[in-house]
Structures are given as C-alpha cells and as structure tokens.
C-alpha cells in the first residue's frame, strides 16, 4: 500500500470506526453481555474472555483473535482491500476483551512483530 506511516494509522482508525458500527461488532458485544447482571446505573455488563470479569460497554473492546495485520506481515505489504476484509471478518474471529487485556494482547503481538522485523533485518535475502 502506498500510504505513509501516519496516513496508514489515520485511515486504519477510520476503517475501525466504520467497523464499530457494523452488525458483527454489535453481535460480538451482544454475545458477551451478562444475561442478568446490570451495572450500578442499570447499564449492561460485558464479560472479558481473558480475565472473565465483567465491565461496562465503554470499558470493553471488540478484538480480532487473528489480528487485522497478521504477525509476520508488514502493514505496508497489505492492500486496503485486505485490511478492510480482515477488519470486517467473520464473527467467529471476534472476541470481547477489557481494555487492560486488549492492551496486553496488542503489546504481545507488537513484540512478536518487532522480533520478526529484526530477524528480517539481520537476515536479508
Ligand atoms: Zn480482561
């Protein structure tokens, strides 16, 4: 893809914003909703698949189990069609994580990406 690094992230966040309004996003959240439990102000609670605790909707995020940018792939090597296709994925690839668990998963993925990028750099073909 031809976009610069900063452009990539601004376009990516626009794609994610559209995804957050999609039926699959809503369905993933609905699946994680506690059937009986309500928050202090009567709001719905959602269970994080990782820590199993329940949170208000503002404190959970819909995570792509298989990440949008696959580990070992550089975002600059992906087409926008691929990015959009992988963002608007099948419901089976979506899970609900609280912000802390999502942050941890993303950090692990990014560490793996850095490791792979480093090994590519030190072993150029
Ligand atoms: Zn969690």
mmCIF file of N, CA and C and ligand atoms in Angstrom:
data_model
loop_
_atom_site.group_PDB
_atom_site.id
_atom_site.type_symbol
_atom_site.label_atom_id
_atom_site.label_comp_id
_atom_site.label_asym_id
_atom_site.label_seq_id
_atom_site.Cartn_x
_atom_site.Cartn_y
_atom_site.Cartn_z
ATOM 1 N N UNK A 1 0.855 -1.199 0.000
ATOM 2 C CA UNK A 1 0.000 0.000 0.000
ATOM 3 C C UNK A 1 0.878 1.231 0.000
ATOM 4 N N UNK A 2 0.422 2.266 -0.667
ATOM 5 C CA UNK A 2 1.288 3.430 -0.910
ATOM 6 C C UNK A 2 1.267 4.440 0.237
ATOM 7 N N UNK A 3 0.325 4.284 1.154
ATOM 8 C CA UNK A 3 0.163 5.314 2.189
ATOM 9 C C UNK A 3 1.383 5.409 3.102
ATOM 10 N N UNK A 4 1.679 6.602 3.541
ATOM 11 C CA UNK A 4 2.751 6.812 4.517
ATOM 12 C C UNK A 4 2.311 6.247 5.870
ATOM 13 N N UNK A 5 3.275 6.084 6.758
ATOM 14 C CA UNK A 5 3.031 5.527 8.091
ATOM 15 C C UNK A 5 1.889 6.242 8.813
ATOM 16 N N UNK A 6 1.954 7.576 8.884
ATOM 17 C CA UNK A 6 0.929 8.329 9.607
ATOM 18 C C UNK A 6 -0.424 8.233 8.904
ATOM 19 N N UNK A 7 -0.379 8.199 7.563
ATOM 20 C CA UNK A 7 -1.634 8.062 6.802
ATOM 21 C C UNK A 7 -2.250 6.701 7.077
ATOM 22 N N UNK A 8 -1.394 5.680 7.179
ATOM 23 C CA UNK A 8 -1.896 4.336 7.439
ATOM 24 C C UNK A 8 -2.749 4.333 8.699
ATOM 25 N N UNK A 9 -2.239 4.941 9.769
ATOM 26 C CA UNK A 9 -2.972 4.901 11.035
ATOM 27 C C UNK A 9 -4.235 5.744 11.020
ATOM 28 N N UNK A 10 -4.235 6.854 10.289
ATOM 29 C CA UNK A 10 -5.471 7.635 10.262
ATOM 30 C C UNK A 10 -6.536 6.938 9.421
ATOM 31 N N UNK A 11 -6.129 6.282 8.325
ATOM 32 C CA UNK A 11 -7.105 5.542 7.515
ATOM 33 C C UNK A 11 -7.576 4.308 8.295
ATOM 34 N N UNK A 12 -6.632 3.663 8.955
ATOM 35 C CA UNK A 12 -6.946 2.483 9.768
ATOM 36 C C UNK A 12 -7.984 2.832 10.843
ATOM 37 N N UNK A 13 -7.819 3.983 11.495
ATOM 38 C CA UNK A 13 -8.759 4.326 12.564
ATOM 39 C C UNK A 13 -10.137 4.654 11.977
ATOM 40 N N UNK A 14 -10.166 5.181 10.746
ATOM 41 C CA UNK A 14 -11.463 5.425 10.090
ATOM 42 C C UNK A 14 -12.141 4.089 9.771
ATOM 43 N N UNK A 15 -11.357 3.118 9.296
ATOM 44 C CA UNK A 15 -11.912 1.782 8.987
ATOM 45 C C UNK A 15 -12.451 1.148 10.269
ATOM 46 N N UNK A 16 -11.685 1.289 11.371
ATOM 47 C CA UNK A 16 -12.120 0.707 12.645
ATOM 48 C C UNK A 16 -13.382 1.376 13.168
ATOM 49 N N UNK A 17 -13.511 2.692 12.909
ATOM 50 C CA UNK A 17 -14.717 3.416 13.322
ATOM 51 C C UNK A 17 -15.938 2.862 12.582
ATOM 52 N N UNK A 18 -15.776 2.620 11.273
ATOM 53 C CA UNK A 18 -16.878 2.026 10.498
ATOM 54 C C UNK A 18 -17.195 0.633 11.031
ATOM 55 N N UNK A 19 -16.151 -0.129 11.333
ATOM 56 C CA UNK A 19 -16.344 -1.488 11.848
ATOM 57 C C UNK A 19 -17.122 -1.470 13.158
ATOM 58 N N UNK A 20 -16.851 -0.448 13.997
ATOM 59 C CA UNK A 20 -17.517 -0.384 15.301
ATOM 60 C C UNK A 20 -19.027 -0.148 15.160
ATOM 61 N N UNK A 21 -19.480 0.214 13.949
ATOM 62 C CA UNK A 21 -20.924 0.385 13.717
ATOM 63 C C UNK A 21 -21.509 -0.792 12.934
ATOM 64 N N UNK A 22 -20.705 -1.828 12.717
ATOM 65 C CA UNK A 22 -21.162 -2.940 11.875
ATOM 66 C C UNK A 22 -21.976 -3.950 12.689
ATOM 67 N N UNK A 23 -22.841 -4.732 11.992
ATOM 68 C CA UNK A 23 -23.648 -5.744 12.691
ATOM 69 C C UNK A 23 -22.797 -6.764 13.438
ATOM 70 N N UNK A 24 -21.668 -7.183 12.863
ATOM 71 C CA UNK A 24 -20.822 -8.178 13.533
ATOM 72 C C UNK A 24 -20.239 -7.647 14.838
ATOM 73 N N UNK A 25 -19.890 -6.370 14.861
ATOM 74 C CA UNK A 25 -19.365 -5.734 16.066
ATOM 75 C C UNK A 25 -20.431 -5.781 17.158
ATOM 76 N N UNK A 26 -21.659 -5.418 16.760
ATOM 77 C CA UNK A 26 -22.788 -5.410 17.705
ATOM 78 C C UNK A 26 -23.065 -6.825 18.213
ATOM 79 N N UNK A 27 -23.022 -7.790 17.288
ATOM 80 C CA UNK A 27 -23.310 -9.177 17.661
ATOM 81 C C UNK A 27 -22.248 -9.720 18.628
ATOM 82 N N UNK A 28 -20.981 -9.382 18.375
ATOM 83 C CA UNK A 28 -19.897 -9.846 19.255
ATOM 84 C C UNK A 28 -20.122 -9.302 20.674
ATOM 85 N N UNK A 29 -20.507 -8.032 20.766
ATOM 86 C CA UNK A 29 -20.789 -7.430 22.072
ATOM 87 C C UNK A 29 -21.981 -8.105 22.737
ATOM 88 N N UNK A 30 -23.044 -8.325 21.952
ATOM 89 C CA UNK A 30 -24.258 -8.949 22.491
ATOM 90 C C UNK A 30 -23.977 -10.323 23.071
ATOM 91 N N UNK A 31 -23.095 -11.083 22.377
ATOM 92 C CA UNK A 31 -22.740 -12.431 22.833
ATOM 93 C C UNK A 31 -22.041 -12.392 24.191
ATOM 94 N N UNK A 32 -21.321 -11.298 24.466
ATOM 95 C CA UNK A 32 -20.541 -11.210 25.709
ATOM 96 C C UNK A 32 -21.334 -10.558 26.835
ATOM 97 N N UNK A 33 -22.572 -10.165 26.535
ATOM 98 C CA UNK A 33 -23.399 -9.471 27.527
ATOM 99 C C UNK A 33 -23.825 -10.419 28.644
ATOM 100 N N UNK A 34 -23.706 -9.960 29.891
ATOM 101 C CA UNK A 34 -24.193 -10.765 31.014
ATOM 102 C C UNK A 34 -25.718 -10.789 30.948
ATOM 103 N N UNK A 35 -26.318 -11.978 31.012
ATOM 104 C CA UNK A 35 -27.773 -12.055 30.857
ATOM 105 C C UNK A 35 -28.548 -11.358 31.978
ATOM 106 N N UNK A 36 -28.062 -11.434 33.207
ATOM 107 C CA UNK A 36 -28.844 -10.873 34.311
ATOM 108 C C UNK A 36 -28.214 -9.648 34.955
ATOM 109 N N UNK A 37 -26.881 -9.644 35.023
ATOM 110 C CA UNK A 37 -26.178 -8.602 35.768
ATOM 111 C C UNK A 37 -26.331 -7.213 35.121
ATOM 112 N N UNK A 38 -26.490 -6.218 35.967
ATOM 113 C CA UNK A 38 -26.554 -4.834 35.492
ATOM 114 C C UNK A 38 -25.542 -4.007 36.277
ATOM 115 N N UNK A 39 -25.075 -2.930 35.658
ATOM 116 C CA UNK A 39 -24.141 -2.035 36.322
ATOM 117 C C UNK A 39 -24.844 -1.187 37.357
ATOM 118 N N UNK A 40 -24.100 -0.365 38.113
ATOM 119 C CA UNK A 40 -24.703 0.464 39.169
ATOM 120 C C UNK A 40 -25.779 1.415 38.629
ATOM 121 N N UNK A 41 -25.629 1.842 37.379
ATOM 122 C CA UNK A 41 -26.641 2.732 36.794
ATOM 123 C C UNK A 41 -27.592 1.998 35.851
ATOM 124 N N UNK A 42 -27.612 0.668 35.958
ATOM 125 C CA UNK A 42 -28.545 -0.129 35.144
ATOM 126 C C UNK A 42 -28.023 -0.485 33.765
ATOM 127 N N UNK A 43 -26.770 -0.093 33.479
ATOM 128 C CA UNK A 43 -26.205 -0.405 32.167
ATOM 129 C C UNK A 43 -25.799 -1.865 32.055
ATOM 130 N N UNK A 44 -25.764 -2.382 30.817
ATOM 131 C CA UNK A 44 -25.386 -3.773 30.586
ATOM 132 C C UNK A 44 -23.910 -3.991 30.942
ATOM 133 N N UNK A 45 -23.604 -5.233 31.293
ATOM 134 C CA UNK A 45 -22.226 -5.624 31.619
ATOM 135 C C UNK A 45 -21.754 -6.650 30.601
ATOM 136 N N UNK A 46 -20.459 -6.582 30.270
ATOM 137 C CA UNK A 46 -19.892 -7.474 29.264
ATOM 138 C C UNK A 46 -18.701 -8.202 29.853
ATOM 139 N N UNK A 47 -18.610 -9.518 29.551
ATOM 140 C CA UNK A 47 -17.540 -10.333 30.137
ATOM 141 C C UNK A 47 -16.321 -10.374 29.208
ATOM 142 N N UNK A 48 -15.157 -10.088 29.788
ATOM 143 C CA UNK A 48 -13.886 -10.196 29.075
ATOM 144 C C UNK A 48 -13.520 -11.672 28.980
ATOM 145 N N UNK A 49 -13.194 -12.159 27.778
ATOM 146 C CA UNK A 49 -12.884 -13.589 27.618
ATOM 147 C C UNK A 49 -11.584 -13.967 28.321
ATOM 148 N N UNK A 50 -10.730 -12.999 28.549
ATOM 149 C CA UNK A 50 -9.422 -13.291 29.127
ATOM 150 C C UNK A 50 -9.482 -13.343 30.663
ATOM 151 N N UNK A 51 -9.888 -12.243 31.301
ATOM 152 C CA UNK A 51 -9.863 -12.203 32.777
ATOM 153 C C UNK A 51 -11.201 -12.618 33.402
ATOM 154 N N UNK A 52 -12.231 -12.821 32.527
ATOM 155 C CA UNK A 52 -13.557 -13.305 32.957
ATOM 156 C C UNK A 52 -14.308 -12.328 33.870
ATOM 157 N N UNK A 53 -13.787 -11.106 34.023
ATOM 158 C CA UNK A 53 -14.510 -10.120 34.825
ATOM 159 C C UNK A 53 -15.504 -9.398 33.918
ATOM 160 N N UNK A 54 -16.490 -8.714 34.520
ATOM 161 C CA UNK A 54 -17.462 -8.002 33.701
ATOM 162 C C UNK A 54 -17.249 -6.497 33.788
ATOM 163 N N UNK A 55 -17.549 -5.826 32.680
ATOM 164 C CA UNK A 55 -17.255 -4.394 32.529
ATOM 165 C C UNK A 55 -18.417 -3.681 31.846
ATOM 166 N N UNK A 56 -18.445 -2.360 31.991
ATOM 167 C CA UNK A 56 -19.403 -1.534 31.251
ATOM 168 C C UNK A 56 -18.969 -1.510 29.782
ATOM 169 N N UNK A 57 -19.889 -1.188 28.888
ATOM 170 C CA UNK A 57 -19.570 -1.233 27.447
ATOM 171 C C UNK A 57 -18.396 -0.322 27.088
ATOM 172 N N UNK A 58 -18.255 0.796 27.803
ATOM 173 C CA UNK A 58 -17.164 1.718 27.486
ATOM 174 C C UNK A 58 -15.793 1.147 27.852
ATOM 175 N N UNK A 59 -15.780 0.094 28.669
ATOM 176 C CA UNK A 59 -14.511 -0.475 29.130
ATOM 177 C C UNK A 59 -14.137 -1.794 28.449
ATOM 178 N N UNK A 60 -14.924 -2.192 27.443
ATOM 179 C CA UNK A 60 -14.567 -3.395 26.680
ATOM 180 C C UNK A 60 -14.355 -3.020 25.210
ATOM 181 N N UNK A 61 -13.594 -3.863 24.536
ATOM 182 C CA UNK A 61 -13.314 -3.643 23.126
ATOM 183 C C UNK A 61 -13.497 -4.947 22.367
ATOM 184 N N UNK A 62 -13.897 -4.824 21.097
ATOM 185 C CA UNK A 62 -14.023 -5.998 20.243
ATOM 186 C C UNK A 62 -12.642 -6.259 19.632
ATOM 187 N N UNK A 63 -12.112 -7.449 19.930
ATOM 188 C CA UNK A 63 -10.762 -7.807 19.474
ATOM 189 C C UNK A 63 -10.834 -8.794 18.315
ATOM 190 N N UNK A 64 -9.914 -8.633 17.359
ATOM 191 C CA UNK A 64 -9.757 -9.618 16.286
ATOM 192 C C UNK A 64 -8.798 -10.702 16.803
ATOM 193 N N UNK A 65 -9.298 -11.911 17.013
ATOM 194 C CA UNK A 65 -8.479 -13.008 17.549
ATOM 195 C C UNK A 65 -7.258 -13.192 16.646
ATOM 196 N N UNK A 66 -7.492 -13.391 15.367
ATOM 197 C CA UNK A 66 -6.428 -13.381 14.370
ATOM 198 C C UNK A 66 -6.311 -11.911 13.947
ATOM 199 N N UNK A 67 -5.202 -11.250 14.298
ATOM 200 C CA UNK A 67 -5.156 -9.798 14.131
ATOM 201 C C UNK A 67 -5.331 -9.311 12.687
ATOM 202 N N UNK A 68 -5.792 -8.078 12.546
ATOM 203 C CA UNK A 68 -6.040 -7.490 11.216
ATOM 204 C C UNK A 68 -4.765 -7.532 10.380
ATOM 205 N N UNK A 69 -3.661 -7.095 10.986
ATOM 206 C CA UNK A 69 -2.356 -7.213 10.320
ATOM 207 C C UNK A 69 -1.705 -8.482 10.891
ATOM 208 N N UNK A 70 -1.625 -9.566 10.084
ATOM 209 C CA UNK A 70 -1.089 -10.823 10.618
ATOM 210 C C UNK A 70 0.344 -10.651 11.113
ATOM 211 N N UNK A 71 0.665 -11.400 12.183
ATOM 212 C CA UNK A 71 2.040 -11.388 12.705
ATOM 213 C C UNK A 71 2.944 -11.896 11.568
ATOM 214 N N UNK A 72 4.031 -11.196 11.326
ATOM 215 C CA UNK A 72 4.922 -11.623 10.243
ATOM 216 C C UNK A 72 4.619 -10.933 8.928
ATOM 217 N N UNK A 73 3.548 -10.138 8.907
ATOM 218 C CA UNK A 73 3.218 -9.351 7.717
ATOM 219 C C UNK A 73 3.374 -7.883 8.066
ATOM 220 N N UNK A 74 3.949 -7.128 7.171
ATOM 221 C CA UNK A 74 4.069 -5.688 7.412
ATOM 222 C C UNK A 74 2.848 -5.010 6.816
ATOM 223 N N UNK A 75 2.282 -4.049 7.578
ATOM 224 C CA UNK A 75 1.073 -3.373 7.095
ATOM 225 C C UNK A 75 1.301 -2.756 5.718
ATOM 226 N N UNK A 76 2.536 -2.311 5.452
ATOM 227 C CA UNK A 76 2.802 -1.674 4.149
ATOM 228 C C UNK A 76 2.746 -2.682 2.989
ATOM 229 N N UNK A 77 2.804 -3.985 3.330
ATOM 230 C CA UNK A 77 2.712 -5.006 2.282
ATOM 231 C C UNK A 77 1.278 -5.454 2.032
ATOM 232 N N UNK A 78 0.324 -4.872 2.805
ATOM 233 C CA UNK A 78 -1.078 -5.260 2.632
ATOM 234 C C UNK A 78 -1.788 -4.254 1.740
ATOM 235 N N UNK A 79 -2.790 -4.736 0.991
ATOM 236 C CA UNK A 79 -3.632 -3.822 0.226
ATOM 237 C C UNK A 79 -4.762 -3.367 1.153
ATOM 238 N N UNK A 80 -5.395 -2.237 0.802
ATOM 239 C CA UNK A 80 -6.524 -1.770 1.619
ATOM 240 C C UNK A 80 -7.670 -2.772 1.562
ATOM 241 N N UNK A 81 -7.820 -3.461 0.433
ATOM 242 C CA UNK A 81 -8.861 -4.497 0.327
ATOM 243 C C UNK A 81 -8.637 -5.574 1.396
ATOM 244 N N UNK A 82 -7.370 -5.963 1.575
ATOM 245 C CA UNK A 82 -7.046 -6.977 2.584
ATOM 246 C C UNK A 82 -7.335 -6.450 3.987
ATOM 247 N N UNK A 83 -6.931 -5.186 4.242
ATOM 248 C CA UNK A 83 -7.139 -4.594 5.572
ATOM 249 C C UNK A 83 -8.642 -4.523 5.882
ATOM 250 N N UNK A 84 -9.420 -4.044 4.915
ATOM 251 C CA UNK A 84 -10.876 -3.923 5.122
ATOM 252 C C UNK A 84 -11.491 -5.311 5.293
ATOM 253 N N UNK A 85 -11.081 -6.255 4.453
ATOM 254 C CA UNK A 85 -11.600 -7.626 4.521
ATOM 255 C C UNK A 85 -11.320 -8.260 5.863
ATOM 256 N N UNK A 86 -10.100 -8.056 6.376
ATOM 257 C CA UNK A 86 -9.732 -8.660 7.655
ATOM 258 C C UNK A 86 -10.359 -7.930 8.839
ATOM 259 N N UNK A 87 -10.672 -6.624 8.664
ATOM 260 C CA UNK A 87 -11.348 -5.875 9.731
ATOM 261 C C UNK A 87 -12.800 -6.340 9.845
ATOM 262 N N UNK A 88 -13.481 -6.405 8.696
ATOM 263 C CA UNK A 88 -14.887 -6.835 8.681
ATOM 264 C C UNK A 88 -14.915 -8.361 8.516
ATOM 265 N N UNK A 89 -14.362 -9.061 9.498
ATOM 266 C CA UNK A 89 -14.180 -10.505 9.403
ATOM 267 C C UNK A 89 -15.419 -11.236 9.898
ATOM 268 N N UNK A 90 -15.325 -12.565 9.855
ATOM 269 C CA UNK A 90 -16.376 -13.421 10.377
ATOM 270 C C UNK A 90 -16.493 -13.223 11.887
ATOM 271 N N UNK A 91 -17.709 -13.330 12.400
ATOM 272 C CA UNK A 91 -17.977 -13.165 13.834
ATOM 273 C C UNK A 91 -17.135 -14.130 14.680
ATOM 274 N N UNK A 92 -16.799 -15.299 14.134
ATOM 275 C CA UNK A 92 -16.021 -16.288 14.890
ATOM 276 C C UNK A 92 -14.599 -15.798 15.196
ATOM 277 N N UNK A 93 -14.141 -14.767 14.491
ATOM 278 C CA UNK A 93 -12.800 -14.227 14.752
ATOM 279 C C UNK A 93 -12.838 -13.045 15.733
ATOM 280 N N UNK A 94 -14.026 -12.768 16.292
ATOM 281 C CA UNK A 94 -14.136 -11.622 17.200
ATOM 282 C C UNK A 94 -14.340 -12.083 18.636
ATOM 283 N N UNK A 95 -13.728 -11.376 19.566
ATOM 284 C CA UNK A 95 -13.926 -11.663 20.987
ATOM 285 C C UNK A 95 -13.916 -10.342 21.753
ATOM 286 N N UNK A 96 -14.491 -10.404 22.961
ATOM 287 C CA UNK A 96 -14.562 -9.206 23.793
ATOM 288 C C UNK A 96 -13.449 -9.249 24.836
ATOM 289 N N UNK A 97 -12.674 -8.190 24.860
ATOM 290 C CA UNK A 97 -11.620 -8.050 25.863
ATOM 291 C C UNK A 97 -11.813 -6.729 26.600
ATOM 292 N N UNK A 98 -11.456 -6.721 27.892
ATOM 293 C CA UNK A 98 -11.438 -5.444 28.599
ATOM 294 C C UNK A 98 -10.215 -4.675 28.082
ATOM 295 N N UNK A 99 -10.177 -3.378 28.380
ATOM 296 C CA UNK A 99 -9.107 -2.541 27.837
ATOM 297 C C UNK A 99 -7.722 -3.025 28.260
ATOM 298 N N UNK A 100 -7.607 -3.470 29.531
ATOM 299 C CA UNK A 100 -6.307 -3.915 30.040
ATOM 300 C C UNK A 100 -5.841 -5.186 29.313
ATOM 301 N N UNK A 101 -6.754 -6.163 29.156
ATOM 302 C CA UNK A 101 -6.389 -7.406 28.481
ATOM 303 C C UNK A 101 -6.099 -7.160 27.001
ATOM 304 N N UNK A 102 -6.859 -6.247 26.374
ATOM 305 C CA UNK A 102 -6.647 -5.930 24.966
ATOM 306 C C UNK A 102 -5.271 -5.284 24.767
ATOM 307 N N UNK A 103 -4.933 -4.414 25.706
ATOM 308 C CA UNK A 103 -3.646 -3.731 25.643
ATOM 309 C C UNK A 103 -2.505 -4.737 25.739
ATOM 310 N N UNK A 104 -2.691 -5.712 26.652
ATOM 311 C CA UNK A 104 -1.674 -6.748 26.850
ATOM 312 C C UNK A 104 -1.514 -7.607 25.596
ATOM 313 N N UNK A 105 -2.645 -8.011 24.993
ATOM 314 C CA UNK A 105 -2.591 -8.848 23.783
ATOM 315 C C UNK A 105 -1.905 -8.082 22.655
ATOM 316 N N UNK A 106 -2.270 -6.804 22.487
ATOM 317 C CA UNK A 106 -1.666 -5.990 21.422
ATOM 318 C C UNK A 106 -0.166 -5.824 21.651
ATOM 319 N N UNK A 107 0.231 -5.655 22.916
ATOM 320 C CA UNK A 107 1.649 -5.486 23.232
ATOM 321 C C UNK A 107 2.426 -6.758 22.883
ATOM 322 N N UNK A 108 1.827 -7.929 23.190
ATOM 323 C CA UNK A 108 2.474 -9.207 22.847
ATOM 324 C C UNK A 108 2.608 -9.350 21.332
ATOM 325 N N UNK A 109 1.534 -8.992 20.618
ATOM 326 C CA UNK A 109 1.569 -9.089 19.149
ATOM 327 C C UNK A 109 2.639 -8.158 18.581
ATOM 328 N N UNK A 110 2.712 -6.954 19.141
ATOM 329 C CA UNK A 110 3.694 -5.985 18.634
ATOM 330 C C UNK A 110 5.118 -6.420 18.948
ATOM 331 N N UNK A 111 5.310 -7.077 20.101
ATOM 332 C CA UNK A 111 6.641 -7.592 20.443
ATOM 333 C C UNK A 111 7.041 -8.672 19.431
ATOM 334 N N UNK A 112 6.082 -9.563 19.085
ATOM 335 C CA UNK A 112 6.352 -10.598 18.076
ATOM 336 C C UNK A 112 6.688 -9.955 16.729
ATOM 337 N N UNK A 113 5.952 -8.895 16.390
ATOM 338 C CA UNK A 113 6.205 -8.208 15.109
ATOM 339 C C UNK A 113 7.605 -7.619 15.074
ATOM 340 N N UNK A 114 8.007 -7.019 16.219
ATOM 341 C CA UNK A 114 9.349 -6.416 16.277
ATOM 342 C C UNK A 114 10.432 -7.474 16.139
ATOM 343 N N UNK A 115 10.199 -8.625 16.810
ATOM 344 C CA UNK A 115 11.152 -9.740 16.745
ATOM 345 C C UNK A 115 11.334 -10.189 15.291
ATOM 346 N N UNK A 116 10.207 -10.352 14.590
ATOM 347 C CA UNK A 116 10.247 -10.816 13.206
ATOM 348 C C UNK A 116 10.921 -9.760 12.317
ATOM 349 N N UNK A 117 10.574 -8.496 12.532
ATOM 350 C CA UNK A 117 11.173 -7.413 11.738
ATOM 351 C C UNK A 117 12.681 -7.384 11.934
ATOM 352 N N UNK A 118 13.108 -7.630 13.173
ATOM 353 C CA UNK A 118 14.533 -7.624 13.497
ATOM 354 C C UNK A 118 15.244 -8.773 12.783
ATOM 355 N N UNK A 119 14.614 -9.970 12.794
ATOM 356 C CA UNK A 119 15.266 -11.122 12.170
ATOM 357 C C UNK A 119 15.330 -10.958 10.650
ATOM 358 N N UNK A 120 14.327 -10.261 10.079
ATOM 359 C CA UNK A 120 14.358 -9.983 8.634
ATOM 360 C C UNK A 120 15.518 -9.042 8.321
ATOM 361 N N UNK A 121 15.701 -8.049 9.207
ATOM 362 C CA UNK A 121 16.754 -7.057 9.025
ATOM 363 C C UNK A 121 18.145 -7.694 9.087
ATOM 364 N N UNK A 122 18.315 -8.645 10.053
ATOM 365 C CA UNK A 122 19.640 -9.236 10.221
ATOM 366 C C UNK A 122 19.901 -10.383 9.241
ATOM 367 N N UNK A 123 18.839 -10.893 8.615
ATOM 368 C CA UNK A 123 18.991 -11.950 7.607
ATOM 369 C C UNK A 123 18.373 -11.540 6.272
ATOM 370 N N UNK A 124 18.885 -10.479 5.641
ATOM 371 C CA UNK A 124 18.242 -10.060 4.387
ATOM 372 C C UNK A 124 18.469 -11.111 3.300
ATOM 373 N N UNK A 125 17.442 -11.303 2.487
ATOM 374 C CA UNK A 125 17.535 -12.327 1.436
ATOM 375 C C UNK A 125 18.432 -11.843 0.292
HETATM 376 ZN ZN1 LIG B 1 -9.855 -8.648 30.798
#
